[in-house]
PDB file of C-alpha atoms in Angstrom:
ATOM      1  CA  ALA A1201    -108.717 -21.939  15.699  1.00  0.00           C
ATOM      2  CA  GLN A1202    -112.390 -21.313  15.154  1.00  0.00           C
ATOM      3  CA  LYS A1203    -113.528 -17.838  14.206  1.00  0.00           C
ATOM      4  CA  ILE A1204    -116.915 -16.318  13.457  1.00  0.00           C
ATOM      5  CA  THR A1205    -117.200 -12.960  11.695  1.00  0.00           C
ATOM      6  CA  GLN A1206    -120.305 -10.813  11.603  1.00  0.00           C
ATOM      7  CA  THR A1207    -119.477  -7.671   9.663  1.00  0.00           C
ATOM      8  CA  GLN A1208    -122.766  -5.802  10.135  1.00  0.00           C
ATOM      9  CA  PRO A1209    -122.882  -4.144  13.570  1.00  0.00           C
ATOM     10  CA  GLY A1210    -126.347  -2.733  12.812  1.00  0.00           C
ATOM     11  CA  MET A1211    -129.079  -3.238  10.229  1.00  0.00           C
ATOM     12  CA  PHE A1212    -132.409  -1.591   9.513  1.00  0.00           C
ATOM     13  CA  VAL A1213    -135.301  -3.234   7.693  1.00  0.00           C
ATOM     14  CA  GLN A1214    -138.858  -2.199   6.926  1.00  0.00           C
ATOM     15  CA  GLU A1215    -141.658  -4.239   8.417  1.00  0.00           C
ATOM     16  CA  LYS A1216    -142.745  -7.112   6.128  1.00  0.00           C
ATOM     17  CA  GLU A1217    -139.512  -6.985   4.148  1.00  0.00           C
ATOM     18  CA  ALA A1218    -136.901  -9.751   4.152  1.00  0.00           C
ATOM     19  CA  VAL A1219    -133.446  -9.199   5.638  1.00  0.00           C
ATOM     20  CA  THR A1220    -130.170 -11.103   5.449  1.00  0.00           C
ATOM     21  CA  LEU A1221    -127.696 -11.105   8.320  1.00  0.00           C
ATOM     22  CA  ASP A1222    -124.200 -12.092   7.281  1.00  0.00           C
ATOM     23  CA  CYS A1223    -121.965 -14.639   8.973  1.00  0.00           C
ATOM     24  CA  THR A1224    -118.678 -16.104   7.832  1.00  0.00           C
ATOM     25  CA  TYR A1225    -116.716 -18.708   9.713  1.00  0.00           C
ATOM     26  CA  ASP A1226    -113.347 -20.350   9.760  1.00  0.00           C
ATOM     27  CA  THR A1227    -112.500 -23.818  10.993  1.00  0.00           C
ATOM     28  CA  SER A1228    -110.164 -26.604   9.983  1.00  0.00           C
ATOM     29  CA  ASP A1229    -112.556 -29.285  11.215  1.00  0.00           C
ATOM     30  CA  PRO A1230    -114.699 -30.861   8.449  1.00  0.00           C
ATOM     31  CA  SER A1231    -117.467 -31.638  10.949  1.00  0.00           C
ATOM     32  CA  TYR A1232    -119.140 -28.673  12.599  1.00  0.00           C
ATOM     33  CA  GLY A1233    -122.451 -27.032  13.368  1.00  0.00           C
ATOM     34  CA  LEU A1234    -123.631 -23.478  12.852  1.00  0.00           C
ATOM     35  CA  PHE A1235    -126.222 -21.828  15.078  1.00  0.00           C
ATOM     36  CA  TRP A1236    -128.083 -18.547  15.165  1.00  0.00           C
ATOM     37  CA  TYR A1237    -129.364 -17.024  18.385  1.00  0.00           C
ATOM     38  CA  LYS A1238    -131.592 -14.011  18.981  1.00  0.00           C
ATOM     39  CA  GLN A1239    -131.109 -11.732  21.966  1.00  0.00           C
ATOM     40  CA  PRO A1240    -133.969  -9.270  22.548  1.00  0.00           C
ATOM     41  CA  SER A1241    -133.510  -6.223  24.760  1.00  0.00           C
ATOM     42  CA  SER A1242    -134.635  -8.293  27.755  1.00  0.00           C
ATOM     43  CA  GLY A1243    -131.338 -10.157  27.432  1.00  0.00           C
ATOM     44  CA  GLU A1244    -132.162 -13.841  27.080  1.00  0.00           C
ATOM     45  CA  MET A1245    -130.570 -15.977  24.364  1.00  0.00           C
ATOM     46  CA  ILE A1246    -133.121 -17.633  22.085  1.00  0.00           C
ATOM     47  CA  PHE A1247    -132.052 -20.423  19.732  1.00  0.00           C
ATOM     48  CA  LEU A1248    -133.339 -19.878  16.177  1.00  0.00           C
ATOM     49  CA  ILE A1249    -131.831 -22.317  13.712  1.00  0.00           C
ATOM     50  CA  TYR A1250    -129.103 -24.929  13.227  1.00  0.00           C
ATOM     51  CA  GLN A1251    -127.123 -26.125  10.190  1.00  0.00           C
ATOM     52  CA  GLY A1252    -124.776 -29.093  10.231  1.00  0.00           C
ATOM     53  CA  SER A1253    -121.754 -29.108   7.951  1.00  0.00           C
ATOM     54  CA  TYR A1254    -122.894 -32.311   6.251  1.00  0.00           C
ATOM     55  CA  ASP A1255    -126.511 -31.280   5.835  1.00  0.00           C
ATOM     56  CA  GLN A1256    -127.439 -31.288   2.152  1.00  0.00           C
ATOM     57  CA  GLN A1257    -130.339 -28.872   2.482  1.00  0.00           C
ATOM     58  CA  ASN A1258    -130.361 -25.359   3.885  1.00  0.00           C
ATOM     59  CA  ALA A1259    -132.067 -25.264   7.273  1.00  0.00           C
ATOM     60  CA  THR A1260    -135.430 -23.546   7.653  1.00  0.00           C
ATOM     61  CA  GLU A1261    -137.541 -22.805  10.738  1.00  0.00           C
ATOM     62  CA  GLY A1262    -140.688 -20.843  10.040  1.00  0.00           C
ATOM     63  CA  ARG A1263    -139.657 -17.359   8.878  1.00  0.00           C
ATOM     64  CA  TYR A1264    -135.983 -18.133   9.441  1.00  0.00           C
ATOM     65  CA  SER A1265    -133.757 -19.791   6.884  1.00  0.00           C
ATOM     66  CA  LEU A1266    -130.043 -20.303   6.738  1.00  0.00           C
ATOM     67  CA  ASN A1267    -128.243 -19.660   3.455  1.00  0.00           C
ATOM     68  CA  PHE A1268    -125.356 -22.106   3.850  1.00  0.00           C
ATOM     69  CA  GLN A1269    -122.535 -21.800   1.329  1.00  0.00           C
ATOM     70  CA  LYS A1270    -119.898 -24.263   2.479  1.00  0.00           C
ATOM     71  CA  ALA A1271    -117.240 -23.427  -0.103  1.00  0.00           C
ATOM     72  CA  ARG A1272    -117.445 -19.753   0.830  1.00  0.00           C
ATOM     73  CA  LYS A1273    -117.700 -20.587   4.559  1.00  0.00           C
ATOM     74  CA  SER A1274    -120.759 -18.468   4.998  1.00  0.00           C
ATOM     75  CA  ALA A1275    -123.951 -19.120   6.954  1.00  0.00           C
ATOM     76  CA  ASN A1276    -126.220 -16.120   6.483  1.00  0.00           C
ATOM     77  CA  LEU A1277    -129.518 -15.862   8.329  1.00  0.00           C
ATOM     78  CA  VAL A1278    -132.516 -14.802   6.263  1.00  0.00           C
ATOM     79  CA  ILE A1279    -135.582 -13.490   8.061  1.00  0.00           C
ATOM     80  CA  SER A1280    -138.625 -13.225   5.807  1.00  0.00           C
ATOM     81  CA  ALA A1281    -141.569 -10.878   6.387  1.00  0.00           C
ATOM     82  CA  SER A1282    -139.895  -8.958   9.218  1.00  0.00           C
ATOM     83  CA  GLN A1283    -141.962  -8.051  12.246  1.00  0.00           C
ATOM     84  CA  LEU A1284    -141.433  -5.385  14.898  1.00  0.00           C
ATOM     85  CA  GLY A1285    -140.726  -8.168  17.378  1.00  0.00           C
ATOM     86  CA  ASP A1286    -137.710  -9.226  15.322  1.00  0.00           C
ATOM     87  CA  SER A1287    -135.824  -6.149  16.561  1.00  0.00           C
ATOM     88  CA  ALA A1288    -132.979  -7.668  18.567  1.00  0.00           C
ATOM     89  CA  MET A1289    -129.305  -8.593  18.553  1.00  0.00           C
ATOM     90  CA  TYR A1290    -128.529 -11.669  16.448  1.00  0.00           C
ATOM     91  CA  PHE A1291    -125.531 -13.888  17.054  1.00  0.00           C
ATOM     92  CA  CYS A1292    -123.997 -16.446  14.744  1.00  0.00           C
ATOM     93  CA  ALA A1293    -122.117 -19.240  16.513  1.00  0.00           C
ATOM     94  CA  MET A1294    -120.205 -22.368  15.612  1.00  0.00           C
ATOM     95  CA  ARG A1295    -119.339 -25.612  17.330  1.00  0.00           C
ATOM     96  CA  ASP A1296    -116.945 -28.112  15.829  1.00  0.00           C
ATOM     97  CA  TRP A1297    -117.264 -31.786  16.622  1.00  0.00           C
ATOM     98  CA  GLY A1298    -113.549 -32.446  16.581  1.00  0.00           C
ATOM     99  CA  LEU A1299    -111.276 -33.152  19.513  1.00  0.00           C
ATOM    100  CA  THR A1300    -110.971 -29.534  20.606  1.00  0.00           C
ATOM    101  CA  GLY A1301    -112.803 -30.054  23.895  1.00  0.00           C
ATOM    102  CA  GLY A1302    -114.702 -27.169  25.374  1.00  0.00           C
ATOM    103  CA  GLY A1303    -117.712 -29.205  26.405  1.00  0.00           C
ATOM    104  CA  ASN A1304    -119.841 -28.339  23.418  1.00  0.00           C
ATOM    105  CA  LYS A1305    -118.360 -24.859  23.379  1.00  0.00           C
ATOM    106  CA  LEU A1306    -119.892 -22.357  21.015  1.00  0.00           C
ATOM    107  CA  THR A1307    -117.678 -19.743  19.389  1.00  0.00           C
ATOM    108  CA  PHE A1308    -119.718 -16.591  18.864  1.00  0.00           C
ATOM    109  CA  GLY A1309    -119.528 -13.684  16.493  1.00  0.00           C
ATOM    110  CA  THR A1310    -119.849 -10.123  17.746  1.00  0.00           C
ATOM    111  CA  GLY A1311    -123.494  -9.854  16.747  1.00  0.00           C
ATOM    112  CA  THR A1312    -125.711  -7.759  14.484  1.00  0.00           C
ATOM    113  CA  GLN A1313    -128.259  -5.356  15.979  1.00  0.00           C
ATOM    114  CA  LEU A1314    -131.402  -5.491  13.829  1.00  0.00           C
ATOM    115  CA  LYS A1315    -134.022  -2.760  13.979  1.00  0.00           C
ATOM    116  CA  VAL A1316    -137.354  -3.307  12.233  1.00  0.00           C
ATOM    117  CA  GLU A1317    -139.134  -0.090  11.268  1.00  0.00           C
ATOM    118  CA  LEU A1318    -142.734   0.641  10.340  1.00  0.00           C
TER     119      LEU A1318
ATOM    120  CA  GLU B 738    -140.844 -26.773  31.889  1.00  0.00           C
ATOM    121  CA  ALA B 739    -137.315 -27.492  30.666  1.00  0.00           C
ATOM    122  CA  GLN B 740    -135.102 -24.630  31.719  1.00  0.00           C
ATOM    123  CA  VAL B 741    -131.797 -23.295  32.969  1.00  0.00           C
ATOM    124  CA  THR B 742    -132.234 -21.085  36.015  1.00  0.00           C
ATOM    125  CA  GLN B 743    -129.686 -18.504  37.047  1.00  0.00           C
ATOM    126  CA  ASN B 744    -129.739 -16.345  40.131  1.00  0.00           C
ATOM    127  CA  PRO B 745    -129.579 -13.512  40.742  1.00  0.00           C
ATOM    128  CA  ARG B 746    -130.625 -11.635  37.588  1.00  0.00           C
ATOM    129  CA  TYR B 747    -128.902  -8.459  38.725  1.00  0.00           C
ATOM    130  CA  LEU B 748    -126.018  -8.037  41.155  1.00  0.00           C
ATOM    131  CA  ILE B 749    -124.079  -4.961  42.203  1.00  0.00           C
ATOM    132  CA  THR B 750    -121.085  -5.521  44.428  1.00  0.00           C
ATOM    133  CA  VAL B 751    -117.771  -3.969  45.445  1.00  0.00           C
ATOM    134  CA  THR B 752    -114.249  -4.960  44.548  1.00  0.00           C
ATOM    135  CA  GLY B 753    -112.992  -7.921  46.550  1.00  0.00           C
ATOM    136  CA  LYS B 754    -116.292  -9.133  47.992  1.00  0.00           C
ATOM    137  CA  LYS B 755    -116.723 -12.817  47.160  1.00  0.00           C
ATOM    138  CA  LEU B 756    -119.881 -13.751  45.296  1.00  0.00           C
ATOM    139  CA  THR B 757    -121.562 -16.790  43.786  1.00  0.00           C
ATOM    140  CA  VAL B 758    -123.931 -16.924  40.833  1.00  0.00           C
ATOM    141  CA  THR B 759    -126.032 -20.065  40.900  1.00  0.00           C
ATOM    142  CA  CYS B 760    -127.103 -22.118  37.894  1.00  0.00           C
ATOM    143  CA  SER B 761    -129.437 -25.083  37.838  1.00  0.00           C
ATOM    144  CA  GLN B 762    -130.869 -27.123  34.947  1.00  0.00           C
ATOM    145  CA  ASN B 763    -133.720 -29.631  35.027  1.00  0.00           C
ATOM    146  CA  MET B 764    -133.014 -31.429  31.723  1.00  0.00           C
ATOM    147  CA  ASN B 765    -130.451 -33.947  33.015  1.00  0.00           C
ATOM    148  CA  HIS B 766    -127.836 -32.490  30.681  1.00  0.00           C
ATOM    149  CA  GLU B 767    -124.250 -33.673  30.969  1.00  0.00           C
ATOM    150  CA  TYR B 768    -122.656 -30.490  29.643  1.00  0.00           C
ATOM    151  CA  MET B 769    -122.831 -27.178  31.449  1.00  0.00           C
ATOM    152  CA  SER B 770    -120.851 -24.020  30.854  1.00  0.00           C
ATOM    153  CA  TRP B 771    -120.508 -20.358  31.733  1.00  0.00           C
ATOM    154  CA  TYR B 772    -120.131 -17.507  29.263  1.00  0.00           C
ATOM    155  CA  ARG B 773    -119.647 -13.807  29.659  1.00  0.00           C
ATOM    156  CA  GLN B 774    -120.952 -11.264  27.171  1.00  0.00           C
ATOM    157  CA  ASP B 775    -119.229  -7.947  26.593  1.00  0.00           C
ATOM    158  CA  PRO B 776    -120.069  -5.301  23.963  1.00  0.00           C
ATOM    159  CA  GLY B 777    -118.205  -5.864  20.726  1.00  0.00           C
ATOM    160  CA  LEU B 778    -116.849  -9.222  21.878  1.00  0.00           C
ATOM    161  CA  GLY B 779    -119.840 -11.518  21.675  1.00  0.00           C
ATOM    162  CA  LEU B 780    -120.013 -14.344  24.215  1.00  0.00           C
ATOM    163  CA  ARG B 781    -116.864 -16.033  25.489  1.00  0.00           C
ATOM    164  CA  GLN B 782    -116.649 -19.280  27.435  1.00  0.00           C
ATOM    165  CA  ILE B 783    -115.340 -19.016  31.003  1.00  0.00           C
ATOM    166  CA  TYR B 784    -115.524 -22.608  32.293  1.00  0.00           C
ATOM    167  CA  TYR B 785    -117.276 -25.769  31.314  1.00  0.00           C
ATOM    168  CA  SER B 786    -118.151 -29.134  32.787  1.00  0.00           C
ATOM    169  CA  MET B 787    -118.660 -32.363  30.896  1.00  0.00           C
ATOM    170  CA  ASN B 788    -120.124 -34.202  33.874  1.00  0.00           C
ATOM    171  CA  VAL B 789    -120.178 -34.347  37.654  1.00  0.00           C
ATOM    172  CA  GLU B 790    -116.752 -33.562  39.150  1.00  0.00           C
ATOM    173  CA  VAL B 791    -115.321 -32.837  35.664  1.00  0.00           C
ATOM    174  CA  THR B 792    -114.600 -29.171  34.974  1.00  0.00           C
ATOM    175  CA  ASP B 793    -112.150 -27.342  32.742  1.00  0.00           C
ATOM    176  CA  LYS B 794    -111.112 -23.858  31.699  1.00  0.00           C
ATOM    177  CA  GLY B 795    -112.644 -22.097  28.757  1.00  0.00           C
ATOM    178  CA  ASP B 796    -111.225 -19.098  26.958  1.00  0.00           C
ATOM    179  CA  VAL B 797    -111.382 -16.522  29.789  1.00  0.00           C
ATOM    180  CA  PRO B 798    -111.104 -18.371  33.136  1.00  0.00           C
ATOM    181  CA  GLU B 799    -108.970 -15.898  35.096  1.00  0.00           C
ATOM    182  CA  GLY B 800    -110.662 -14.689  38.251  1.00  0.00           C
ATOM    183  CA  TYR B 801    -113.389 -17.356  38.252  1.00  0.00           C
ATOM    184  CA  LYS B 802    -113.984 -20.723  39.881  1.00  0.00           C
ATOM    185  CA  VAL B 803    -116.634 -23.352  39.332  1.00  0.00           C
ATOM    186  CA  SER B 804    -117.725 -26.626  40.857  1.00  0.00           C
ATOM    187  CA  ARG B 805    -119.955 -29.495  39.712  1.00  0.00           C
ATOM    188  CA  LYS B 806    -120.914 -31.583  42.690  1.00  0.00           C
ATOM    189  CA  GLU B 807    -124.334 -32.473  41.322  1.00  0.00           C
ATOM    190  CA  LYS B 808    -125.403 -32.930  37.721  1.00  0.00           C
ATOM    191  CA  ARG B 809    -128.028 -30.195  37.844  1.00  0.00           C
ATOM    192  CA  ASN B 810    -125.972 -27.421  39.485  1.00  0.00           C
ATOM    193  CA  PHE B 811    -122.991 -25.460  38.212  1.00  0.00           C
ATOM    194  CA  PRO B 812    -122.259 -22.355  40.307  1.00  0.00           C
ATOM    195  CA  LEU B 813    -119.858 -19.622  39.216  1.00  0.00           C
ATOM    196  CA  ILE B 814    -117.690 -18.200  41.978  1.00  0.00           C
ATOM    197  CA  LEU B 815    -115.822 -14.918  41.957  1.00  0.00           C
ATOM    198  CA  GLU B 816    -113.448 -15.067  44.929  1.00  0.00           C
ATOM    199  CA  SER B 817    -112.283 -11.448  44.622  1.00  0.00           C
ATOM    200  CA  PRO B 818    -114.304  -9.587  41.992  1.00  0.00           C
ATOM    201  CA  SER B 819    -112.730  -6.702  40.112  1.00  0.00           C
ATOM    202  CA  PRO B 820    -114.319  -4.007  37.917  1.00  0.00           C
ATOM    203  CA  ASN B 821    -113.151  -5.762  34.728  1.00  0.00           C
ATOM    204  CA  GLN B 822    -115.523  -8.600  35.637  1.00  0.00           C
ATOM    205  CA  THR B 823    -118.499  -6.286  35.170  1.00  0.00           C
ATOM    206  CA  SER B 824    -120.410  -8.132  32.464  1.00  0.00           C
ATOM    207  CA  LEU B 825    -123.502 -10.115  31.506  1.00  0.00           C
ATOM    208  CA  TYR B 826    -123.088 -13.773  32.465  1.00  0.00           C
ATOM    209  CA  PHE B 827    -124.874 -16.757  30.994  1.00  0.00           C
ATOM    210  CA  CYS B 828    -125.066 -20.327  32.143  1.00  0.00           C
ATOM    211  CA  ALA B 829    -125.832 -22.916  29.473  1.00  0.00           C
ATOM    212  CA  SER B 830    -126.427 -26.644  29.283  1.00  0.00           C
ATOM    213  CA  SER B 831    -126.751 -29.305  26.601  1.00  0.00           C
ATOM    214  CA  PRO B 832    -126.617 -33.044  26.057  1.00  0.00           C
ATOM    215  CA  PRO B 833    -123.387 -34.411  24.508  1.00  0.00           C
ATOM    216  CA  ASP B 834    -124.645 -34.284  20.949  1.00  0.00           C
ATOM    217  CA  HIS B 835    -125.408 -31.754  18.223  1.00  0.00           C
ATOM    218  CA  SER B 836    -128.242 -30.122  20.189  1.00  0.00           C
ATOM    219  CA  PRO B 837    -128.186 -26.349  20.696  1.00  0.00           C
ATOM    220  CA  LEU B 838    -127.171 -24.931  24.045  1.00  0.00           C
ATOM    221  CA  HIS B 839    -129.971 -23.993  26.410  1.00  0.00           C
ATOM    222  CA  PHE B 840    -129.186 -20.680  28.065  1.00  0.00           C
ATOM    223  CA  GLY B 841    -130.292 -19.219  31.356  1.00  0.00           C
ATOM    224  CA  ASN B 842    -131.754 -15.716  31.405  1.00  0.00           C
ATOM    225  CA  GLY B 843    -128.459 -14.099  32.315  1.00  0.00           C
ATOM    226  CA  THR B 844    -126.965 -12.341  35.338  1.00  0.00           C
ATOM    227  CA  ARG B 845    -125.935  -8.741  34.970  1.00  0.00           C
ATOM    228  CA  LEU B 846    -123.018  -8.140  37.320  1.00  0.00           C
ATOM    229  CA  THR B 847    -121.594  -4.747  38.200  1.00  0.00           C
ATOM    230  CA  VAL B 848    -118.404  -4.518  40.273  1.00  0.00           C
ATOM    231  CA  THR B 849    -117.572  -1.061  41.606  1.00  0.00           C
TER     232      THR B 849
END
């Protein structure tokens, strides 16, 4: 069964510093995708970044990058130059492309609450 | 604008009073699904639909019903709500490929 583990319930970072949010995953399917979503206090789910299991390069989207270490089954999110608006809950999620059904189901971690301080 | 629209955003109801949360997407996506979010548990899939008239149970389907009569709409029905269904609910849609899920803005349900 798929499993996503986020071991940091809460993190603090100073404005303009970089921060790494940890995510480890477990799946027996060799073909899968890893996603990070941001949930601000207003509640909506905002897609940030995607990494496919066969992608050779680590994904990057602006200030977001994904440190993908396949052998260690980790997919950490790195936010560079943190801003006050980055304060939010961050979820790591996984979807495998195997025959497990679920209609493109995402399996989510429990989230990390990030607070950016002045 | 491409979006998933859920209504209502907030709903307070009493135990046993049937309710429906609507979800509509304008992106012609085949896949639609419902998730609930609870503190410390992340988001868990309730039901999903791979196309019109095709629905199936997710991880936590008890107490919920869905229907998919049209491609764009995927309502979530609680026939007899109970307090343990107090939660934040999200509808999501996607095409049948590696694209990310598009989420609605959420419905915060309180059952007293």
